[in-house]
Amino acid sequence: MDKKIRVLLAKPGLDGHDRGIKVIAAALRDAGMEVIYTGLRQTPQMIVDAAIQEDVDAIGVSILSGAHMTLFPAILDVLKEKNASDIILFGGGIIPDDDKAELEKMGVAKVFTPGAPTEEAISFLRDAMKSKKSDENIM
Amino acid sequence: MTVLENFYKGDKRALSKIISYIEDRREGYRELLGKLYSKSGNAIRIGVTGPPGAGKSTLVNALLHRFLKEKKKVGVIAVDPSSPFTGGALLGDRVRMNEFPLDGDIYFRSMATRGASGGLAASTNNVLVALDAFGFDVTIVETVGVGQVELDIIDACDSVVVALVPDSGDAVQTMKAGLMEIADVFVVNKADRPNSDRIVTDLRTALEFKAHDENTWMIPVIPTVAVEKKNIEELYNKIFEHIAFIKANKQYEAHRRLQIEKKIIAILRSRFEKEFVSNLSEIVNLDNIIEEISLGNTNPYTVGKELYEKFHKL
């Protein structure tokens, strides 16, 4: 059986604007992925804990509050601390180009900005899965 | 160090990976399940089912808070539907859950049905074996929102909670076969809504119609308001009263034996199906057969009989 792509989507921080993330959730679902939607006001700790329990391939976050330079690094830190940096972190929001470049340098795999078609997110995830290798011994 | 070794050490990340392995049915998953099965059998297994929007997730969340007080370790599976068209799914049961940290006593996993239509996911029963082997005291399975006939939950647990709401129907609805027959505990959630007394009375009346003796568990009907955690204590107590009751009169053991029998049959069925039905087009030329049928030279019933006899000889 084919490995399903599993993606956790969350809204970190305090902004309640969830239209964008719901559009992404529907698009990824329609592309055949399993989307775990966790909702609003998630802390980096909650997001990473949920991602590990759900064994997702990627975490997608939407940040429209302007706190992206705080929240993205915080999630990366928790991922590292929990030895889960193989989980891809991507995101979207109203994010200036300079910040986008810095975030992607930091380890955020991809930052989408307003106007990006949903197909971009879908093909980004599919490509990222191809290069992801699992060399773990189960038994 | 293998993932399984880390699993036995209690590593939750390893548990998560093992679950995916089982769910994806990757190479050797049956062997893995065989190993896990020998360490399972200790967890109390609770199921929560009911129609969409009855408040199943909210009830589970409230129950989990109650379990935390007892310092019980609980593994939860929440099932939501996969699309029959794309295979995709939106798993939204976590939205209703409060924060349960990874290093705490609660482990929560969402599963998509992946083609199964009985209210559970195709691999829910197998994932339960993994949770049990990991050492959870209790497992809780929350089904997809069900109608009247998606009843697979009875094969996945010891005690079934059926959650309804005040507008779930009239007295005749409560007497119908299917969902209404599988409850060990009924919950009427959202009981702060108007007319909730009526369905509670209707349910209790319908339950009185059933023949019973001293070996019959008297199914309770519990009004709750799960968002406010109202009456959750009574629900919690009734679930464990039911478990104690069936353990005392040996129904628990009998039920588990029946589940093992069903499991063997399910494994056989899925292997036969995979081997014969899924490979049908490799063994016979279906296009030709369909052409013959549409020309009126034969019919699906005769073809079915002939193919069956052909496989029977293999």
Short mmCIF file of C-alpha atoms in Angstrom, two decimals:
data_model
loop_
_atom_site.label_atom_id
_atom_site.label_comp_id
_atom_site.label_asym_id
_atom_site.label_seq_id
_atom_site.Cartn_x
_atom_site.Cartn_y
_atom_site.Cartn_z
CA MET A 1 0.00 0.00 0.00
CA ASP A 2 1.21 3.49 -0.80
CA LYS A 3 2.39 5.61 2.04
CA LYS A 4 -0.15 8.33 2.68
CA ILE A 5 1.09 11.87 3.06
CA ARG A 6 0.00 13.13 6.48
CA VAL A 7 0.08 16.84 7.25
CA LEU A 8 -0.72 18.67 10.46
CA LEU A 9 -2.17 22.15 10.03
CA ALA A 10 -2.27 24.60 12.92
CA LYS A 11 -2.71 28.26 13.77
CA PRO A 12 -0.06 29.24 16.30
CA GLY A 13 -0.30 32.42 18.34
CA LEU A 14 -3.28 34.59 18.97
CA ASP A 15 -4.70 35.60 15.60
CA GLY A 16 -8.01 34.00 14.77
CA HIS A 17 -8.00 34.40 10.99
CA ASP A 18 -8.43 30.84 9.85
CA ARG A 19 -9.86 31.26 6.35
CA GLY A 20 -6.47 30.74 4.70
CA ILE A 21 -5.57 27.59 6.58
CA LYS A 22 -9.01 26.10 5.90
CA VAL A 23 -8.51 26.70 2.17
CA ILE A 24 -5.17 24.88 2.37
CA ALA A 25 -6.74 22.07 4.41
CA ALA A 26 -9.42 21.51 1.78
CA ALA A 27 -6.88 21.63 -1.06
CA LEU A 28 -4.55 19.10 0.54
CA ARG A 29 -7.50 16.84 1.37
CA ASP A 30 -8.67 16.98 -2.24
CA ALA A 31 -5.12 16.14 -3.34
CA GLY A 32 -5.48 12.83 -1.47
CA MET A 33 -3.56 13.73 1.69
CA GLU A 34 -4.61 13.13 5.27
CA VAL A 35 -4.87 16.49 6.96
CA ILE A 36 -4.97 16.76 10.72
CA TYR A 37 -6.43 20.13 11.59
CA THR A 38 -5.82 21.26 15.15
CA GLY A 39 -7.37 24.69 15.17
CA LEU A 40 -6.61 28.04 16.71
CA ARG A 41 -4.25 29.34 19.41
CA GLN A 42 -1.79 26.47 19.39
CA THR A 43 1.55 26.84 21.18
CA PRO A 44 4.73 25.54 19.50
CA GLN A 45 4.82 22.81 22.14
CA MET A 46 1.24 21.70 21.38
CA ILE A 47 1.92 21.71 17.65
CA VAL A 48 5.03 19.55 17.87
CA ASP A 49 3.49 17.16 20.42
CA ALA A 50 0.49 16.65 18.14
CA ALA A 51 2.73 16.22 15.09
CA ILE A 52 4.70 13.46 16.82
CA GLN A 53 1.56 11.63 18.01
CA GLU A 54 0.07 11.83 14.52
CA ASP A 55 3.38 10.84 12.88
CA VAL A 56 2.96 13.49 10.21
CA ASP A 57 5.40 14.13 7.39
CA ALA A 58 4.92 17.87 7.54
CA ILE A 59 3.59 20.67 9.72
CA GLY A 60 1.94 23.64 8.06
CA VAL A 61 1.21 26.80 10.04
CA SER A 62 -0.57 29.99 9.13
CA ILE A 63 0.48 33.22 10.82
CA LEU A 64 -1.27 36.49 10.06
CA SER A 65 -0.41 38.28 13.27
CA GLY A 66 3.08 39.48 12.39
CA ALA A 67 4.63 37.20 14.99
CA HIS A 68 6.20 34.91 12.38
CA MET A 69 9.80 35.75 13.35
CA THR A 70 9.04 34.49 16.87
CA LEU A 71 6.71 31.56 16.20
CA PHE A 72 8.53 29.81 13.34
CA PRO A 73 11.89 29.64 15.20
CA ALA A 74 10.08 28.53 18.35
CA ILE A 75 8.53 25.58 16.50
CA LEU A 76 11.90 24.69 14.93
CA ASP A 77 13.46 24.74 18.40
CA VAL A 78 10.88 22.37 19.87
CA LEU A 79 11.24 20.04 16.87
CA LYS A 80 14.98 19.94 17.47
CA GLU A 81 14.59 19.47 21.20
CA LYS A 82 12.25 16.48 20.60
CA ASN A 83 14.58 15.00 18.03
CA ALA A 84 11.93 15.42 15.35
CA SER A 85 13.62 17.73 12.87
CA ASP A 86 12.85 15.28 10.07
CA ILE A 87 9.29 16.63 10.16
CA ILE A 88 9.09 19.32 7.47
CA LEU A 89 7.91 22.75 8.62
CA PHE A 90 6.21 25.03 6.11
CA GLY A 91 3.89 27.95 6.47
CA GLY A 92 2.11 30.92 5.07
CA GLY A 93 0.87 34.35 5.96
CA ILE A 94 1.53 38.02 5.48
CA ILE A 95 5.28 37.72 5.56
CA PRO A 96 7.69 40.28 4.03
CA ASP A 97 10.25 38.99 1.49
CA ASP A 98 13.25 39.69 3.76
CA ASP A 99 11.68 37.71 6.60
CA LYS A 100 10.72 34.91 4.21
CA ALA A 101 14.34 34.55 3.10
CA GLU A 102 15.56 34.54 6.68
CA LEU A 103 13.00 31.95 7.77
CA GLU A 104 13.88 29.64 4.90
CA LYS A 105 17.55 29.98 5.81
CA MET A 106 16.68 29.09 9.39
CA GLY A 107 15.11 25.77 8.41
CA VAL A 108 11.51 26.53 7.47
CA ALA A 109 11.23 24.45 4.29
CA LYS A 110 8.93 26.84 2.46
CA VAL A 111 7.04 30.06 3.16
CA PHE A 112 4.01 30.87 1.02
CA THR A 113 2.75 34.42 0.76
CA PRO A 114 -0.67 35.81 -0.23
CA GLY A 115 -1.68 34.95 -3.79
CA ALA A 116 0.21 31.66 -3.96
CA PRO A 117 -1.98 29.06 -5.71
CA THR A 118 -2.85 25.99 -3.64
CA GLU A 119 -1.26 23.78 -6.33
CA GLU A 120 2.10 25.16 -5.23
CA ALA A 121 1.66 23.84 -1.71
CA ILE A 122 0.52 20.46 -3.06
CA SER A 123 3.49 20.01 -5.39
CA PHE A 124 5.89 21.32 -2.75
CA LEU A 125 4.72 18.60 -0.35
CA ARG A 126 4.78 15.84 -2.96
CA ASP A 127 8.33 16.77 -3.99
CA ALA A 128 9.48 17.03 -0.39
CA MET A 129 8.14 13.52 0.29
CA LYS A 130 10.14 12.09 -2.59
CA SER A 131 13.43 13.30 -1.15
CA LYS A 132 12.48 12.17 2.35
CA LYS A 133 14.04 8.81 3.06
CA SER A 134 13.12 6.42 5.80
CA ASP A 135 16.02 4.15 6.64
CA GLU A 136 14.78 3.09 10.04
CA ASN A 137 14.67 -0.51 11.09
CA ILE A 138 11.24 -1.32 12.45
CA MET A 139 11.88 -4.73 13.98
CA MET B 1 18.32 0.35 17.89
CA THR B 2 15.09 -0.60 16.10
CA VAL B 3 11.84 1.32 16.35
CA LEU B 4 10.28 -1.67 18.10
CA GLU B 5 12.97 -1.68 20.80
CA ASN B 6 12.30 2.00 21.44
CA PHE B 7 8.58 1.22 21.50
CA TYR B 8 9.13 -1.32 24.29
CA LYS B 9 11.09 1.32 26.20
CA GLY B 10 8.01 3.52 26.17
CA ASP B 11 9.08 5.98 23.48
CA LYS B 12 5.95 7.71 22.13
CA ARG B 13 7.64 8.69 18.88
CA ALA B 14 8.35 5.00 18.26
CA LEU B 15 4.71 4.20 19.05
CA SER B 16 3.63 6.76 16.46
CA LYS B 17 5.89 5.24 13.83
CA ILE B 18 4.71 1.73 14.61
CA ILE B 19 1.11 2.87 14.19
CA SER B 20 1.88 4.36 10.76
CA TYR B 21 3.66 1.18 9.78
CA ILE B 22 0.59 -0.88 10.66
CA GLU B 23 -1.79 1.61 9.09
CA ASP B 24 0.14 1.73 5.81
CA ARG B 25 0.40 -2.10 5.87
CA ARG B 26 4.07 -1.89 5.01
CA GLU B 27 6.22 -4.94 4.36
CA GLY B 28 6.14 -7.31 7.34
CA TYR B 29 3.34 -5.59 9.24
CA ARG B 30 1.64 -8.91 10.00
CA GLU B 31 4.77 -10.24 11.64
CA LEU B 32 5.02 -7.04 13.64
CA LEU B 33 1.40 -7.39 14.77
CA GLY B 34 2.06 -10.97 15.82
CA LYS B 35 4.83 -9.77 18.12
CA LEU B 36 2.72 -6.97 19.55
CA TYR B 37 -0.28 -9.22 20.07
CA SER B 38 1.59 -11.38 22.54
CA LYS B 39 2.04 -8.32 24.76
CA SER B 40 -1.55 -7.12 24.46
CA GLY B 41 -4.76 -8.04 26.22
CA ASN B 42 -4.47 -5.94 29.36
CA ALA B 43 -6.13 -2.69 28.39
CA ILE B 44 -9.76 -1.91 29.06
CA ARG B 45 -11.24 -0.92 25.72
CA ILE B 46 -13.97 1.69 25.48
CA GLY B 47 -15.81 2.76 22.32
CA VAL B 48 -17.71 5.98 21.74
CA THR B 49 -20.08 6.13 18.80
CA GLY B 50 -23.09 8.07 17.60
CA PRO B 51 -24.33 10.29 14.79
CA PRO B 52 -22.28 13.24 13.46
CA GLY B 53 -22.45 16.25 15.73
CA ALA B 54 -23.62 14.32 18.81
CA GLY B 55 -20.56 15.54 20.68
CA LYS B 56 -18.42 12.40 20.64
CA SER B 57 -15.10 14.25 20.60
CA THR B 58 -16.21 16.62 23.33
CA LEU B 59 -17.38 13.65 25.43
CA VAL B 60 -14.04 11.90 24.91
CA ASN B 61 -12.22 15.08 25.90
CA ALA B 62 -14.30 15.32 29.09
CA LEU B 63 -13.70 11.62 29.87
CA LEU B 64 -9.95 12.07 29.36
CA HIS B 65 -9.90 14.77 32.02
CA ARG B 66 -11.63 12.34 34.35
CA PHE B 67 -9.06 9.63 33.56
CA LEU B 68 -6.21 12.05 34.29
CA LYS B 69 -7.45 12.35 37.88
CA GLU B 70 -6.99 8.58 38.28
CA LYS B 71 -3.50 8.81 36.76
CA LYS B 72 -4.59 6.26 34.19
CA LYS B 73 -2.67 6.00 30.92
CA VAL B 74 -5.09 6.31 28.04
CA GLY B 75 -4.55 5.81 24.30
CA VAL B 76 -7.20 7.36 22.06
CA ILE B 77 -8.02 6.71 18.41
CA ALA B 78 -10.39 9.12 16.71
CA VAL B 79 -11.66 8.12 13.28
CA ASP B 80 -12.85 10.47 10.55
CA PRO B 81 -13.84 9.60 6.97
CA SER B 82 -11.52 9.27 3.97
CA SER B 83 -12.82 10.56 0.67
CA PRO B 84 -14.01 7.72 -1.58
CA PHE B 85 -12.95 9.88 -4.53
CA THR B 86 -9.47 11.14 -3.68
CA GLY B 87 -8.46 9.09 -0.62
CA GLY B 88 -7.81 12.35 1.21
CA ALA B 89 -9.21 13.15 4.64
CA LEU B 90 -9.72 16.03 7.01
CA LEU B 91 -9.17 14.75 10.52
CA GLY B 92 -10.65 17.33 12.85
CA ASP B 93 -11.21 15.58 16.16
CA ARG B 94 -8.20 17.28 17.73
CA VAL B 95 -9.96 20.62 17.55
CA ARG B 96 -12.18 19.55 20.46
CA MET B 97 -9.31 18.23 22.54
CA ASN B 98 -7.53 20.18 25.19
CA GLU B 99 -3.81 20.10 25.43
CA PHE B 100 -2.51 16.67 26.37
CA PRO B 101 1.30 16.90 26.31
CA LEU B 102 3.42 14.16 24.80
CA ASP B 103 5.10 13.33 28.08
CA GLY B 104 1.73 13.02 29.86
CA ASP B 105 -0.62 10.09 30.31
CA ILE B 106 -2.80 10.68 27.24
CA TYR B 107 -1.87 9.69 23.70
CA PHE B 108 -4.18 10.78 20.90
CA ARG B 109 -4.11 9.57 17.32
CA SER B 110 -6.38 10.44 14.40
CA MET B 111 -7.15 7.82 11.77
CA ALA B 112 -8.82 8.10 8.37
CA THR B 113 -11.22 5.29 7.39
CA ARG B 114 -9.20 4.40 4.22
CA GLY B 115 -12.01 2.56 2.50
CA ALA B 116 -13.65 0.90 5.52
CA SER B 117 -17.36 1.56 5.97
CA GLY B 118 -18.24 0.17 9.40
CA GLY B 119 -17.48 3.32 11.40
CA LEU B 120 -13.84 2.45 12.06
CA ALA B 121 -10.72 2.74 9.94
CA ALA B 122 -9.42 -0.26 8.01
CA SER B 123 -6.66 -0.78 10.61
CA THR B 124 -8.24 0.48 13.84
CA ASN B 125 -8.35 -2.99 15.38
CA ASN B 126 -4.68 -3.54 14.58
CA VAL B 127 -3.66 -0.16 15.95
CA LEU B 128 -5.52 -1.02 19.17
CA VAL B 129 -3.22 -4.03 19.53
CA ALA B 130 -0.24 -1.66 19.35
CA LEU B 131 -1.71 0.71 21.96
CA ASP B 132 -2.48 -2.23 24.24
CA ALA B 133 1.04 -3.65 23.83
CA PHE B 134 2.52 -0.21 24.55
CA GLY B 135 0.99 -0.44 28.03
CA PHE B 136 -2.01 1.87 28.10
CA ASP B 137 -4.46 1.04 30.91
CA VAL B 138 -7.38 2.11 28.78
CA THR B 139 -7.99 2.58 25.07
CA ILE B 140 -10.78 4.73 23.71
CA VAL B 141 -11.98 4.56 20.12
CA GLU B 142 -14.16 7.32 18.77
CA THR B 143 -15.92 6.27 15.57
CA VAL B 144 -16.83 8.42 12.60
CA GLY B 145 -20.27 9.93 12.86
CA VAL B 146 -22.50 6.90 12.23
CA GLY B 147 -25.99 6.20 11.02
CA GLN B 148 -27.84 3.06 12.05
CA VAL B 149 -25.68 0.23 10.71
CA GLU B 150 -21.98 1.11 11.09
CA LEU B 151 -21.33 -1.15 14.03
CA ASP B 152 -17.71 -2.33 13.73
CA ILE B 153 -17.04 -0.71 17.09
CA ILE B 154 -18.50 -3.75 18.88
CA ASP B 155 -15.50 -5.78 17.72
CA ALA B 156 -13.00 -3.21 18.96
CA CYS B 157 -13.98 -2.74 22.60
CA ASP B 158 -15.39 -4.08 25.85
CA SER B 159 -17.86 -1.31 26.54
CA VAL B 160 -19.72 0.81 23.99
CA VAL B 161 -21.03 4.29 24.71
CA VAL B 162 -23.67 5.44 22.23
CA ALA B 163 -24.06 9.22 22.22
CA LEU B 164 -27.30 10.78 21.02
CA VAL B 165 -28.72 14.29 21.22
CA PRO B 166 -32.19 15.53 22.22
CA ASP B 167 -33.35 15.77 18.60
CA SER B 168 -32.14 12.28 17.64
CA GLY B 169 -35.69 11.11 17.02
CA ASP B 170 -38.93 9.90 18.51
CA ALA B 171 -39.85 6.79 20.50
CA VAL B 172 -39.93 4.56 17.41
CA GLN B 173 -36.38 5.58 16.47
CA THR B 174 -35.22 4.39 19.87
CA MET B 175 -36.70 0.94 19.20
CA LYS B 176 -34.99 0.34 15.87
CA ALA B 177 -32.38 -2.33 15.29
CA GLY B 178 -28.72 -1.51 14.70
CA LEU B 179 -27.07 1.33 16.57
CA MET B 180 -29.70 1.30 19.33
CA GLU B 181 -28.86 -2.33 20.13
CA ILE B 182 -25.13 -2.00 20.68
CA ALA B 183 -25.01 0.43 23.59
CA ASP B 184 -23.73 -0.64 26.97
CA VAL B 185 -24.24 2.93 28.11
CA PHE B 186 -26.44 5.55 26.43
CA VAL B 187 -25.57 9.21 26.62
CA VAL B 188 -28.00 11.96 25.72
CA ASN B 189 -25.55 14.79 25.20
CA LYS B 190 -26.46 18.49 24.92
CA ALA B 191 -29.05 17.76 27.60
CA ASP B 192 -29.39 21.47 28.34
CA ARG B 193 -31.42 21.77 25.13
CA PRO B 194 -35.21 21.82 25.20
CA ASN B 195 -37.01 18.44 25.10
CA SER B 196 -34.02 16.46 26.28
CA ASP B 197 -36.18 14.81 28.96
CA ARG B 198 -38.36 13.26 26.32
CA ILE B 199 -35.65 11.28 24.54
CA VAL B 200 -34.24 10.15 27.89
CA THR B 201 -37.69 8.83 28.82
CA ASP B 202 -38.22 7.28 25.38
CA LEU B 203 -34.89 5.48 25.59
CA ARG B 204 -35.52 4.21 29.10
CA THR B 205 -38.96 2.97 28.05
CA ALA B 206 -37.58 1.21 24.97
CA LEU B 207 -34.93 -0.47 27.12
CA GLU B 208 -37.61 -1.80 29.47
CA PHE B 209 -39.20 -3.70 26.59
CA LYS B 210 -36.18 -5.98 26.41
CA ALA B 211 -36.34 -9.30 28.22
CA HIS B 212 -33.89 -9.44 31.08
CA ASP B 213 -32.76 -11.55 34.00
CA GLU B 214 -30.04 -11.24 36.62
CA ASN B 215 -27.35 -11.78 33.96
CA THR B 216 -28.56 -8.87 31.87
CA TRP B 217 -26.74 -5.59 32.18
CA MET B 218 -29.37 -2.88 32.64
CA ILE B 219 -28.29 -0.24 30.13
CA PRO B 220 -28.24 3.20 31.74
CA VAL B 221 -29.26 6.42 29.97
CA ILE B 222 -27.18 9.37 31.09
CA PRO B 223 -27.94 12.98 30.18
CA THR B 224 -24.73 15.01 29.81
CA VAL B 225 -23.54 18.44 28.76
CA ALA B 226 -20.07 17.50 27.59
CA VAL B 227 -18.79 21.03 26.86
CA GLU B 228 -19.46 21.92 30.50
CA LYS B 229 -18.28 18.49 31.68
CA LYS B 230 -21.71 18.03 33.31
CA ASN B 231 -22.55 14.52 34.53
CA ILE B 232 -19.30 13.09 33.19
CA GLU B 233 -18.64 11.59 36.61
CA GLU B 234 -21.76 9.44 36.28
CA LEU B 235 -20.81 8.38 32.76
CA TYR B 236 -17.34 7.41 33.96
CA ASN B 237 -18.78 5.39 36.83
CA LYS B 238 -21.33 3.60 34.66
CA ILE B 239 -18.68 2.55 32.13
CA PHE B 240 -16.66 0.92 34.90
CA GLU B 241 -19.76 -0.57 36.50
CA HIS B 242 -20.47 -2.21 33.16
CA ILE B 243 -16.92 -3.56 32.89
CA ALA B 244 -17.11 -4.93 36.44
CA PHE B 245 -20.51 -6.48 35.69
CA ILE B 246 -19.40 -8.34 32.56
CA LYS B 247 -16.20 -9.47 34.24
CA ALA B 248 -18.20 -10.89 37.14
CA ASN B 249 -20.57 -12.93 34.99
CA LYS B 250 -17.96 -14.10 32.45
CA GLN B 251 -19.46 -12.14 29.54
CA TYR B 252 -16.21 -10.20 29.29
CA GLU B 253 -14.22 -13.36 28.56
CA ALA B 254 -16.87 -14.72 26.17
CA HIS B 255 -17.01 -11.44 24.29
CA ARG B 256 -13.22 -11.36 23.90
CA ARG B 257 -13.22 -14.93 22.57
CA LEU B 258 -15.88 -14.02 20.04
CA GLN B 259 -13.76 -11.05 18.96
CA ILE B 260 -10.75 -13.33 18.41
CA GLU B 261 -12.88 -15.59 16.23
CA LYS B 262 -14.07 -12.60 14.21
CA LYS B 263 -10.52 -11.35 13.91
CA ILE B 264 -9.30 -14.63 12.42
CA ILE B 265 -12.16 -14.58 9.93
CA ALA B 266 -11.44 -10.95 9.06
CA ILE B 267 -7.76 -11.72 8.42
CA LEU B 268 -8.67 -14.66 6.19
CA ARG B 269 -11.29 -12.69 4.35
CA SER B 270 -8.93 -9.83 3.60
CA ARG B 271 -6.18 -12.18 2.40
CA PHE B 272 -8.50 -14.19 0.17
CA GLU B 273 -9.98 -11.03 -1.16
CA LYS B 274 -6.56 -9.62 -1.89
CA GLU B 275 -5.32 -12.81 -3.47
CA PHE B 276 -8.31 -13.66 -5.64
CA VAL B 277 -10.63 -10.74 -6.12
CA SER B 278 -8.02 -7.98 -6.41
CA ASN B 279 -5.97 -10.03 -8.86
CA LEU B 280 -8.99 -11.12 -10.84
CA SER B 281 -8.00 -9.13 -13.90
CA GLU B 282 -4.62 -10.88 -13.96
CA ILE B 283 -6.14 -14.34 -13.85
CA VAL B 284 -8.99 -13.94 -16.30
CA ASN B 285 -9.74 -11.53 -19.10
CA LEU B 286 -12.57 -9.50 -17.60
CA ASP B 287 -13.13 -7.42 -20.71
CA ASN B 288 -13.89 -10.53 -22.74
CA ILE B 289 -16.24 -11.84 -20.08
CA ILE B 290 -18.09 -8.53 -19.88
CA GLU B 291 -18.37 -8.50 -23.66
CA GLU B 292 -19.83 -12.02 -23.62
CA ILE B 293 -22.36 -10.97 -20.98
CA SER B 294 -23.43 -7.90 -22.92
CA LEU B 295 -23.83 -10.05 -26.05
CA GLY B 296 -26.22 -12.22 -24.07
CA ASN B 297 -24.04 -15.33 -24.28
CA THR B 298 -23.71 -15.70 -20.53
CA ASN B 299 -24.59 -13.81 -17.33
CA PRO B 300 -22.82 -12.57 -14.16
CA TYR B 301 -24.27 -15.41 -12.07
CA THR B 302 -22.94 -18.18 -14.29
CA VAL B 303 -19.59 -16.43 -14.61
CA GLY B 304 -19.43 -16.04 -10.82
CA LYS B 305 -20.11 -19.75 -10.36
CA GLU B 306 -17.51 -20.76 -12.94
CA LEU B 307 -14.82 -18.47 -11.49
CA TYR B 308 -15.57 -19.69 -7.98
CA GLU B 309 -15.13 -23.30 -9.07
CA LYS B 310 -11.94 -22.41 -10.90
CA PHE B 311 -10.44 -20.79 -7.77
CA HIS B 312 -11.69 -23.56 -5.59
CA LYS B 313 -9.43 -25.99 -7.43
CA LEU B 314 -6.33 -23.80 -7.03
#
